[in-house]
PDB file of C-alpha atoms and ligand atoms in Angstrom:
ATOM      1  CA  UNK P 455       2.290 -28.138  13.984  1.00  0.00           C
ATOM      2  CA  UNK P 456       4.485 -31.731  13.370  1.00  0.00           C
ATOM      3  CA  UNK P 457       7.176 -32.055  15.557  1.00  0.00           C
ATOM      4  CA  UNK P 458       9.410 -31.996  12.593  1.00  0.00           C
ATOM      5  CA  UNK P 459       8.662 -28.793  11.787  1.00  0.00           C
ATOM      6  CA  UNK P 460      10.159 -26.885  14.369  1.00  0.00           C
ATOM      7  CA  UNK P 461      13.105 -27.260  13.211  1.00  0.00           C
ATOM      8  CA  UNK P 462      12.091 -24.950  10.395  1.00  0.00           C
ATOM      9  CA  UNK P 463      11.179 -22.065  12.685  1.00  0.00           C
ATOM     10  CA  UNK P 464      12.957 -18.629  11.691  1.00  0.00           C
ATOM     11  CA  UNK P 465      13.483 -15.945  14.363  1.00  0.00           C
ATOM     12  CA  UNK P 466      13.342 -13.031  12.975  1.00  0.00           C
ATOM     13  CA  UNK P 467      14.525  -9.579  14.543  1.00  0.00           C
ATOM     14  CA  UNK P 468      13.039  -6.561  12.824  1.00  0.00           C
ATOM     15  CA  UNK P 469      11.418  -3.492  12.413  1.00  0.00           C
ATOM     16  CA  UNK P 470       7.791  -3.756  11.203  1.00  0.00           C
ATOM     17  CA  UNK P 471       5.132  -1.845  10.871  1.00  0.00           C
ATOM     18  CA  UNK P 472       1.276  -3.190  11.565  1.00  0.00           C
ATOM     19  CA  UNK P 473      -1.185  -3.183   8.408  1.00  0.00           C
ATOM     20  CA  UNK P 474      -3.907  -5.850  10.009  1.00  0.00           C
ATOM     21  CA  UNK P 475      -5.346  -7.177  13.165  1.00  0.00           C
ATOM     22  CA  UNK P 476      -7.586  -9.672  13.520  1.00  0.00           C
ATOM     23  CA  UNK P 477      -9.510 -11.347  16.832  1.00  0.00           C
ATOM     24  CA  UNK P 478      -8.000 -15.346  17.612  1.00  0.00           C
ATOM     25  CA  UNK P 479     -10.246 -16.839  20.113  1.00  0.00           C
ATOM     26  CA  UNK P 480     -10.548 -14.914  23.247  1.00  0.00           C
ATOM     27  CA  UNK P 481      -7.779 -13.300  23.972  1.00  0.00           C
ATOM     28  CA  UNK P 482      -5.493 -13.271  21.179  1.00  0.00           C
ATOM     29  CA  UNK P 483      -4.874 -11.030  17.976  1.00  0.00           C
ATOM     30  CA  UNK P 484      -4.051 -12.219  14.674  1.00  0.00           C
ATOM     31  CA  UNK P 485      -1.205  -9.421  13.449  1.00  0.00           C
ATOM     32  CA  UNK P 486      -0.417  -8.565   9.852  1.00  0.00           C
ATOM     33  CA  UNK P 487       2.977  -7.126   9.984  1.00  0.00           C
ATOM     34  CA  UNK P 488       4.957  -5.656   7.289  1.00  0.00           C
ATOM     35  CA  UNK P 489       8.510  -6.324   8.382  1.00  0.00           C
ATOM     36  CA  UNK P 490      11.823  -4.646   6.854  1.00  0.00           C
ATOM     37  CA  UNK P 491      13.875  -7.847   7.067  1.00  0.00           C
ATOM     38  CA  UNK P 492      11.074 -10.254   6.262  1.00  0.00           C
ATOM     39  CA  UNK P 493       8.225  -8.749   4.044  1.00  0.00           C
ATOM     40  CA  UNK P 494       4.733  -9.181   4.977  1.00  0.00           C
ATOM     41  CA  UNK P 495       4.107 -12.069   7.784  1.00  0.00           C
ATOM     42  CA  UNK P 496       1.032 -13.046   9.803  1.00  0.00           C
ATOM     43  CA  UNK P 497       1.718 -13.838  13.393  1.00  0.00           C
ATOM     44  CA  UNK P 498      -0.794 -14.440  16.615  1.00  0.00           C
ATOM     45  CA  UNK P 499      -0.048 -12.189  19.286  1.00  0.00           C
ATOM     46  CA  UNK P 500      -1.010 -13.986  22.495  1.00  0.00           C
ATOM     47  CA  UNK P 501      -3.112 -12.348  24.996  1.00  0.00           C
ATOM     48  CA  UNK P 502      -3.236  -9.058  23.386  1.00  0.00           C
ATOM     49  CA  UNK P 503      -6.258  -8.974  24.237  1.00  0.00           C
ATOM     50  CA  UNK P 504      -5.787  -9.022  27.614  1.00  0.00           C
ATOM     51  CA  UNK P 505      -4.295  -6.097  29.489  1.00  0.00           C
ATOM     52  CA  UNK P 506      -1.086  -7.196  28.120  1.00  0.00           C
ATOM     53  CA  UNK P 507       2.200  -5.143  28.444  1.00  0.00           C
ATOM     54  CA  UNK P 508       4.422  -6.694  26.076  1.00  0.00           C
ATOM     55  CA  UNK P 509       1.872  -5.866  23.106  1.00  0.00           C
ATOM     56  CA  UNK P 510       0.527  -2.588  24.348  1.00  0.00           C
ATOM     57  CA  UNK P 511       2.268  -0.992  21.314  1.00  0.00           C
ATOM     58  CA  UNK P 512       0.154  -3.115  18.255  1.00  0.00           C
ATOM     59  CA  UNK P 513      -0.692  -0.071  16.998  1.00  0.00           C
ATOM     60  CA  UNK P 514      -0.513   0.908  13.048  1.00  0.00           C
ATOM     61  CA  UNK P 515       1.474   3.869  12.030  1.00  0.00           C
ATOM     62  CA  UNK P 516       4.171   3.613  14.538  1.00  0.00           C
ATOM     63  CA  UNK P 517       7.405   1.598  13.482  1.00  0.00           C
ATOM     64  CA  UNK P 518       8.069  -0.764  15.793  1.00  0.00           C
ATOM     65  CA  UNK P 519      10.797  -3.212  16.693  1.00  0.00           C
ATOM     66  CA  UNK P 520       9.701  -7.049  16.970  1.00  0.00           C
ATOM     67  CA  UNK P 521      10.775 -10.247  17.537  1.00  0.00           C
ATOM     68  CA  UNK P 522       9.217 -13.067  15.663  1.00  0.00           C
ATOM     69  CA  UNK P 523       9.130 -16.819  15.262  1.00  0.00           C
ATOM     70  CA  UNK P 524       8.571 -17.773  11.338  1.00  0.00           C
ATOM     71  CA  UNK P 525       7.570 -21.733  10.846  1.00  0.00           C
ATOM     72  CA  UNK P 526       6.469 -22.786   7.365  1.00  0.00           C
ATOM     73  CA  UNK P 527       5.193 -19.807   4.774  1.00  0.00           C
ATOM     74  CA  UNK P 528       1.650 -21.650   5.299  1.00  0.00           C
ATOM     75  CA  UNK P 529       1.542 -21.142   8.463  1.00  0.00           C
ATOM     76  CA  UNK P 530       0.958 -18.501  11.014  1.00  0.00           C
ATOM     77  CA  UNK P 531       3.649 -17.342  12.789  1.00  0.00           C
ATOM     78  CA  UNK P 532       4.482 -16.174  16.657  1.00  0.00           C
ATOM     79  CA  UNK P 533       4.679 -12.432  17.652  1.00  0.00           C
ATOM     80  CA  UNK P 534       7.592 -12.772  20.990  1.00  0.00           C
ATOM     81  CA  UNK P 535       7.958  -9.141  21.359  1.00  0.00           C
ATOM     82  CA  UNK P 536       6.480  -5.924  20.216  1.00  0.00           C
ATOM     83  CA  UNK P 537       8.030  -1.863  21.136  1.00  0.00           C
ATOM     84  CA  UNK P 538       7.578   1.370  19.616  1.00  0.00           C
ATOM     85  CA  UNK P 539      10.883   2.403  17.552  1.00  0.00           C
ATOM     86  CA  UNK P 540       9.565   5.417  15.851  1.00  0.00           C
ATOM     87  CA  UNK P 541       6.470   7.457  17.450  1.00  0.00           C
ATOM     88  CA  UNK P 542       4.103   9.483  14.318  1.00  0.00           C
ATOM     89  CA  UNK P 543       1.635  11.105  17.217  1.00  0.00           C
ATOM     90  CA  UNK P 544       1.418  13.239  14.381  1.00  0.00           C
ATOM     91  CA  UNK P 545      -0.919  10.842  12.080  1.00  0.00           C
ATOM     92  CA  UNK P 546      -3.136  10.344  14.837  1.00  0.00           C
ATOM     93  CA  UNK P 547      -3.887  14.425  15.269  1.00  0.00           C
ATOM     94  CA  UNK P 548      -5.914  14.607  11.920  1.00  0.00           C
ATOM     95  CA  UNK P 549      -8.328  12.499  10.452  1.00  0.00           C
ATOM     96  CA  UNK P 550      -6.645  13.003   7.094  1.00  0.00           C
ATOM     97  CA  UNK P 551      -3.612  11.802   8.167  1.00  0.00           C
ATOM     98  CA  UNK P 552      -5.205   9.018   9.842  1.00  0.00           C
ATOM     99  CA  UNK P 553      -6.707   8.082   6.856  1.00  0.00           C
ATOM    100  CA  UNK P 554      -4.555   8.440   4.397  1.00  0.00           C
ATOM    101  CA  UNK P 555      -1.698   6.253   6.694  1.00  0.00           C
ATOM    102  CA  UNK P 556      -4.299   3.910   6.939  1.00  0.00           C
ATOM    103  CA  UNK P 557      -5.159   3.328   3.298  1.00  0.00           C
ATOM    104  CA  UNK P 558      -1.485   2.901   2.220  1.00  0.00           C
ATOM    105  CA  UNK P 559      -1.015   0.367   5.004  1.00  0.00           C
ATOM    106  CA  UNK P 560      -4.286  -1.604   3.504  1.00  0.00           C
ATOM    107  CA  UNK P 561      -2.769  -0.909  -0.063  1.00  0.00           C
ATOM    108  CA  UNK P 562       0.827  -2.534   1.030  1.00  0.00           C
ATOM    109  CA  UNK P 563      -1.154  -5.147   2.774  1.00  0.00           C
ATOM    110  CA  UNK P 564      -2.325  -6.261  -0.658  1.00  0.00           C
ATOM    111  CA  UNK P 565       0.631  -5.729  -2.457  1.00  0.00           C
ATOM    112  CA  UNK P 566       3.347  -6.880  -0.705  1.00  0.00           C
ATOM    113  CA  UNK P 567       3.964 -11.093  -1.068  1.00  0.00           C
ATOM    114  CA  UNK P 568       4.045 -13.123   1.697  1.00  0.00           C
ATOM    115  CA  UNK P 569       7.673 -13.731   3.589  1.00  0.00           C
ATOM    116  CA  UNK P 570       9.218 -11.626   0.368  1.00  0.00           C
ATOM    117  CA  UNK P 571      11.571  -9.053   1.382  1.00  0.00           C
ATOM    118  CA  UNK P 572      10.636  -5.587  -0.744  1.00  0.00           C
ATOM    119  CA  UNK P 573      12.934  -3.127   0.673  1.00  0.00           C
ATOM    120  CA  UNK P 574      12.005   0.065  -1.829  1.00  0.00           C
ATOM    121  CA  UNK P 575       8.389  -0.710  -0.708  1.00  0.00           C
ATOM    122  CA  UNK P 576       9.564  -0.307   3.123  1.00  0.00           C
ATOM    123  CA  UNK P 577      11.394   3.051   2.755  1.00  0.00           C
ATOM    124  CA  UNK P 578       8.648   4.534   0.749  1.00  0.00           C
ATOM    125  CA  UNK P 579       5.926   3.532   3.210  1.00  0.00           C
ATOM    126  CA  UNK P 580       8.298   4.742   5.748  1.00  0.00           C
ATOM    127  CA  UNK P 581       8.842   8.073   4.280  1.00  0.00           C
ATOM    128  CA  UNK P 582       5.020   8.621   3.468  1.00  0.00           C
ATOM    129  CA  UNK P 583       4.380   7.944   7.739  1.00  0.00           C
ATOM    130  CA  UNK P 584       6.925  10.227   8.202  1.00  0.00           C
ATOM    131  CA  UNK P 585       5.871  13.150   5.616  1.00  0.00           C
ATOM    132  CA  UNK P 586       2.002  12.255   7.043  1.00  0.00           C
ATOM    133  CA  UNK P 587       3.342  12.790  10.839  1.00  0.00           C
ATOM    134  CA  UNK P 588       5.275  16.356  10.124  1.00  0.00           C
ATOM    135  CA  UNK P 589       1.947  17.696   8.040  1.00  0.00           C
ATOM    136  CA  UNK P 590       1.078  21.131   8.594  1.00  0.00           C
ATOM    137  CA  UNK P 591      -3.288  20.818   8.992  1.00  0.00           C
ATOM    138  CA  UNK P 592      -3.805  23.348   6.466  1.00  0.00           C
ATOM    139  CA  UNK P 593      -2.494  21.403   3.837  1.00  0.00           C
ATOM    140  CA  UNK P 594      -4.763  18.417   4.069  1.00  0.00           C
ATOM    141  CA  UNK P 595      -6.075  18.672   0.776  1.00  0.00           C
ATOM    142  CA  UNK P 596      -3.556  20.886  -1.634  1.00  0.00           C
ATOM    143  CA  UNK P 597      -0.483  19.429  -3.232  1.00  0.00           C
ATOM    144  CA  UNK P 598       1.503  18.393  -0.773  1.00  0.00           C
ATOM    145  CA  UNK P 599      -1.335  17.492   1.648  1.00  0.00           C
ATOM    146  CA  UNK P 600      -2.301  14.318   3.053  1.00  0.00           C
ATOM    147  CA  UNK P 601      -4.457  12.754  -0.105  1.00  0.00           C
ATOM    148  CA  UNK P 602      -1.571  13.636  -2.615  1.00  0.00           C
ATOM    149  CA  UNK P 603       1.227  12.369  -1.026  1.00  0.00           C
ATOM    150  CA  UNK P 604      -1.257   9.083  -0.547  1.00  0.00           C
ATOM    151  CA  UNK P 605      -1.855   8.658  -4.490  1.00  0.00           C
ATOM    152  CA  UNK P 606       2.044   9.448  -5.095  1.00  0.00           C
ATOM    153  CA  UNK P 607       2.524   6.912  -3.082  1.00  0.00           C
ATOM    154  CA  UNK P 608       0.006   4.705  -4.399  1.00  0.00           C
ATOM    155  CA  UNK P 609       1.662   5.286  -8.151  1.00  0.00           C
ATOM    156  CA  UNK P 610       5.042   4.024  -6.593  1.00  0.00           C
ATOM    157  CA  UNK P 611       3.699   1.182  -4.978  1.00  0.00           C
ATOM    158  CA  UNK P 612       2.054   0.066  -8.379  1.00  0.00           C
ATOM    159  CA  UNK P 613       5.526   0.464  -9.771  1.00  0.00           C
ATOM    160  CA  UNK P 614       6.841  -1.423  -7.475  1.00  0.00           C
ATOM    161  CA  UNK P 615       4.648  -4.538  -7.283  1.00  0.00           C
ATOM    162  CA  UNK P 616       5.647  -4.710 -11.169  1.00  0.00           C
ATOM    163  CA  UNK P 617       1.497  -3.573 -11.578  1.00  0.00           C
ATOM    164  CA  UNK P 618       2.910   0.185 -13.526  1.00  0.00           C
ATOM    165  CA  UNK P 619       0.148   1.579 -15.684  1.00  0.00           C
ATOM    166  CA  UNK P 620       1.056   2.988 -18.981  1.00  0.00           C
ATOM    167  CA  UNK P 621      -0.087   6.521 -19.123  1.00  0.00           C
ATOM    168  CA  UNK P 622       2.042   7.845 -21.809  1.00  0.00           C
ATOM    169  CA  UNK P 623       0.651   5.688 -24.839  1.00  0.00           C
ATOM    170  CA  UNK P 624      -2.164   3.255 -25.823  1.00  0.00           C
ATOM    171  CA  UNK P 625      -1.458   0.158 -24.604  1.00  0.00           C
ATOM    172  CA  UNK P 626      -2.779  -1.649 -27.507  1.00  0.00           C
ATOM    173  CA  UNK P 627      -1.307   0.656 -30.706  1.00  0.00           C
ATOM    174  CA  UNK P 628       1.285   2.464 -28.963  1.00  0.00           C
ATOM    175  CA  UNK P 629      -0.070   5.890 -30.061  1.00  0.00           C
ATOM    176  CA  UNK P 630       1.855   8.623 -27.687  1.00  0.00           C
ATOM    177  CA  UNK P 631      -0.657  10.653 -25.343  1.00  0.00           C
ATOM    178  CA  UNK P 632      -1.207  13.932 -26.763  1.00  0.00           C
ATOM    179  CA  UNK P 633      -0.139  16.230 -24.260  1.00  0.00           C
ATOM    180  CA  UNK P 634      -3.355  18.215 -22.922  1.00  0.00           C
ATOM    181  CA  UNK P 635      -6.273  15.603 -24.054  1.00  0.00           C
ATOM    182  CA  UNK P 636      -8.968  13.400 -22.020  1.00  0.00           C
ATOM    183  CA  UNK P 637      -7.498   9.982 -21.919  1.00  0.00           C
ATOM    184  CA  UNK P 638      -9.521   6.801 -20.815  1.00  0.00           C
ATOM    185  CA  UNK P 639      -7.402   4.471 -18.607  1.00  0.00           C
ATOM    186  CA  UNK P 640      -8.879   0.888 -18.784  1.00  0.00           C
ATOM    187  CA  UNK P 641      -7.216  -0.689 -15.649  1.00  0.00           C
ATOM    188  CA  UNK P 642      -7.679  -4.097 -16.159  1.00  0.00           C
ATOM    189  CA  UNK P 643      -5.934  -3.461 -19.630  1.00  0.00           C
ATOM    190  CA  UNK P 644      -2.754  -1.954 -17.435  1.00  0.00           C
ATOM    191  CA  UNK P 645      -3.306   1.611 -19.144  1.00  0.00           C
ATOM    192  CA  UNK P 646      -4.439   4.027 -21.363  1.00  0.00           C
ATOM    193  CA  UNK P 647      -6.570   2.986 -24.649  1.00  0.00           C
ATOM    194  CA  UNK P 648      -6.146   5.588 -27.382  1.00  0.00           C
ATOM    195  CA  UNK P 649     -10.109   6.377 -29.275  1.00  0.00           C
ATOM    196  CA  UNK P 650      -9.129   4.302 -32.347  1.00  0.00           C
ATOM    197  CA  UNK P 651      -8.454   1.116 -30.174  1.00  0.00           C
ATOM    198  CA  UNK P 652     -11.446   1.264 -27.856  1.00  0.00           C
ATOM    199  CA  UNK P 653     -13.949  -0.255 -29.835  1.00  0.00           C
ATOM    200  CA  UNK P 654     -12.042  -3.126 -30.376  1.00  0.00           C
ATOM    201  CA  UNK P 655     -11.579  -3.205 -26.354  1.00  0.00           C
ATOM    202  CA  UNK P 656     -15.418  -2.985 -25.903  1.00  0.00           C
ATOM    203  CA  UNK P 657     -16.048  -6.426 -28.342  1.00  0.00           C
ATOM    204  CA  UNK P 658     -13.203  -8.283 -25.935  1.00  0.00           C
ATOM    205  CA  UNK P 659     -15.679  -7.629 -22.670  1.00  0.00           C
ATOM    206  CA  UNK P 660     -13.448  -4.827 -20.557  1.00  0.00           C
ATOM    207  CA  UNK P 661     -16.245  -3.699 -18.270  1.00  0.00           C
ATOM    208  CA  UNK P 662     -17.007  -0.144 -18.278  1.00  0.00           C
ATOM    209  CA  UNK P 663     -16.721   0.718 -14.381  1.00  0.00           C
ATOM    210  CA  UNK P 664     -12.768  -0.369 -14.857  1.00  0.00           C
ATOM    211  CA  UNK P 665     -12.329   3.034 -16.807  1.00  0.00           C
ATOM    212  CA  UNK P 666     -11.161   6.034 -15.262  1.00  0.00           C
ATOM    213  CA  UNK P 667     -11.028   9.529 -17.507  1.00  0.00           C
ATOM    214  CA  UNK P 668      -7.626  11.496 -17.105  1.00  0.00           C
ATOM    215  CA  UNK P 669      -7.465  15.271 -18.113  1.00  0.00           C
ATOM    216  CA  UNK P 670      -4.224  16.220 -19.445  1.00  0.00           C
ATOM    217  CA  UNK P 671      -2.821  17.546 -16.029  1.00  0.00           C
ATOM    218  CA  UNK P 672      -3.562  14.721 -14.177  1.00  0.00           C
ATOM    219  CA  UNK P 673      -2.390  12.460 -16.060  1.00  0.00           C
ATOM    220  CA  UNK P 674       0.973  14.247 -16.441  1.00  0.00           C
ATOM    221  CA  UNK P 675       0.939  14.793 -12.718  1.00  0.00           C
ATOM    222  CA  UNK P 676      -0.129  10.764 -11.837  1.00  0.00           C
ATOM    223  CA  UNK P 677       2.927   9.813 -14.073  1.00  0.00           C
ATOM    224  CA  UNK P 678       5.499  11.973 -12.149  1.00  0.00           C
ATOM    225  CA  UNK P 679       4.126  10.936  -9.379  1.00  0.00           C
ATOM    226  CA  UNK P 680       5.283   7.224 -10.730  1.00  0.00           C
ATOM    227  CA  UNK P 681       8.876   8.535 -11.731  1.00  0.00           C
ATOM    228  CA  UNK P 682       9.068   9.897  -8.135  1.00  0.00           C
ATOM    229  CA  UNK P 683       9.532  13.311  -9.840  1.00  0.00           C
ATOM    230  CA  UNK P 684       7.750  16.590  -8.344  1.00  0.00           C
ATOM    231  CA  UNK P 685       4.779  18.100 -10.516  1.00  0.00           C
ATOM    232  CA  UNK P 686       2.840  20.371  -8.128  1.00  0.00           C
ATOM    233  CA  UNK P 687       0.409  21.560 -10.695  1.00  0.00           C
ATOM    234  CA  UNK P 688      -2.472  18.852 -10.124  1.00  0.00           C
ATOM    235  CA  UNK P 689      -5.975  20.313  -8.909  1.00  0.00           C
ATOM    236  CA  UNK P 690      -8.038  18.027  -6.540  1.00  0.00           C
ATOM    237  CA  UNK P 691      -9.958  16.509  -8.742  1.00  0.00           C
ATOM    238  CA  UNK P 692      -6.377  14.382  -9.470  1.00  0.00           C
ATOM    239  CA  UNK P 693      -6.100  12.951  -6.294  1.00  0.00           C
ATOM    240  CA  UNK P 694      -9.523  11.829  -6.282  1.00  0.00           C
ATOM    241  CA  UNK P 695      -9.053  10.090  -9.739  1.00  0.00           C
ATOM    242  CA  UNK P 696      -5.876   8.581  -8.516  1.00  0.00           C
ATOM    243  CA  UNK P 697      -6.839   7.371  -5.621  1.00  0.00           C
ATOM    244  CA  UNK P 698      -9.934   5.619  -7.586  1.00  0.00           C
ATOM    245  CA  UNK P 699      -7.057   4.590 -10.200  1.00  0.00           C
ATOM    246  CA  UNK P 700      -4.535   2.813  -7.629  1.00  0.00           C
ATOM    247  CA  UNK P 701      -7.602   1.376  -5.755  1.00  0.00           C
ATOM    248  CA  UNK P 702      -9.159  -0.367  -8.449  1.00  0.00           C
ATOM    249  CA  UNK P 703      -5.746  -1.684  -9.800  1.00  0.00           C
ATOM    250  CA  UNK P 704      -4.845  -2.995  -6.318  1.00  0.00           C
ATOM    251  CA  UNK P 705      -7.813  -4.736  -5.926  1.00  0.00           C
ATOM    252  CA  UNK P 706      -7.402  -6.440  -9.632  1.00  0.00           C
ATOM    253  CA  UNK P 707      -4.038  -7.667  -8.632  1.00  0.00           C
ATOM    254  CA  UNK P 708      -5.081  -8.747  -5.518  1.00  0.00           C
ATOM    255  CA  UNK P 709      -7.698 -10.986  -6.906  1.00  0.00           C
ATOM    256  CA  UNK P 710      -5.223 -12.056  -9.815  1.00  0.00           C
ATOM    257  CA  UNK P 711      -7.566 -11.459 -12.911  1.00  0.00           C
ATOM    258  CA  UNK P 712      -5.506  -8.425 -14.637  1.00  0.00           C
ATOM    259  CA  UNK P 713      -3.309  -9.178 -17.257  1.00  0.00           C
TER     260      UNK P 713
HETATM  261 ZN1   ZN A2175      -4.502   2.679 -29.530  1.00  0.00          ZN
END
């Protein structure tokens, strides 16, 4: 770093959650922390690798309270201190807790913009650790369970990264949904293309594995789940669609090549 540019450093004191870590040399850790005060930062945790008591709490799920050093956006920044505000033991007792916390955490990773604060994205990923902790085991896989509350989440978080898919009407003609039909959801396209419009969409190059076919009830269910609205009607087969759905559209955005 130029000497000039410590003036520049920002100390930041925050709550954060981790959604990354990454090996630096020998004894250091690379951290990807989603922060409430300063949106997503990277920062090098020194010696965390080492029996280290300061960092012992670089764990994911767990909010924690940290004190960082911000230079320039470019550049990484420095992790001071680390401690466990809010405990989820819970997450950790099932593997589809586990896993579900862990995919959103990958999914905000990828969403969230560097050093932007995003403070709706915070409390939702905040109250999907803390609906994941308090889950009952037997509903890992109903409404309510640990995959659904994942792919509501995931509809949000589309929402909010300004990514929302249109599953009410052709994106290209505008045609309104018919209530109980199969619609074909061409993610790249940001929504649903109606029958009449998808030839057209097939001369322009869409590629076919971007498609995902929505029965009536999930798609009703996947766009309440956007609203934020209750619709506990879904069958499995909706969470498995939306999760495929939110992946795919994350991972377009990420890379930058949907419209
Ligand atoms: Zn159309």
């Amino acid at each position: 770093m130029a000497r000039g540019a410590r003036l520049a450093v920002q100390r930041l004191d925050t709550r954060a959650l981790v959604c990354g870590r990454h090996p630096l040399g020998e004894a250091d850790l690379i951290v990807r922390l989603f922060t409430e005060e300063g949106g997503m930062v990277s920062v090098v945790a020194r010696g965390a690798r080492r029996a280290s008591r300061r960092f012992a709490s670089l764990e994911p799920m767990h909010s924690l309270t940290v004190r960082v050093e911000l230079p320039s956006v470019r550049e990484l920044g420095n992790l001071v201190e680390a401690s466990v505000d809010r405990p989820r033991l819970g997450i950790m007792a099932s593997l589809a807790t586990l896993d579900a916390a862990g995919h959103a955490l990958r999914w905000v990773r990828d969403a969230a913009a560097p050093r932007a604060r995003e403070p709706m994205m915070w409390r939702e990923l905040n109250e999907l650790l803390d609906a994941l902790d308090g889950i009952p085991a037997v509903l890992e896989r109903g409404v309510g369970g640990a995959t659904s509350l994942l792919v509501a989440f995931g509809m949000r978080l589309l929402v909010l990264g300004g990514w929302a898919l249109e599953l009410d009407r052709c994106v290209r003609c505008g045609k309104p949904c018919p209530t109980d039909a199969r619609v074909v959801v061409h993610i790249a396209a940001g929504g649903v293309v109606c029958r009449a419009c998808d030839g057209s969409a097939a001369t322009s190059g869409a590629s076919p594995q971007r498609h995902v076919v929505l029965r009536g009830e999930e798609r009703r269910w996947l766009v309440a789940c956007a609203c934020g609205e209750e619709f506990p009607t879904a069958g499995p087969r909706a969470f498995d669609v939306g999760l495929a759905l939110i992946d795919e559209a994350l991972r377009l955005h990420s890379r930058g090549d949907a419209t």
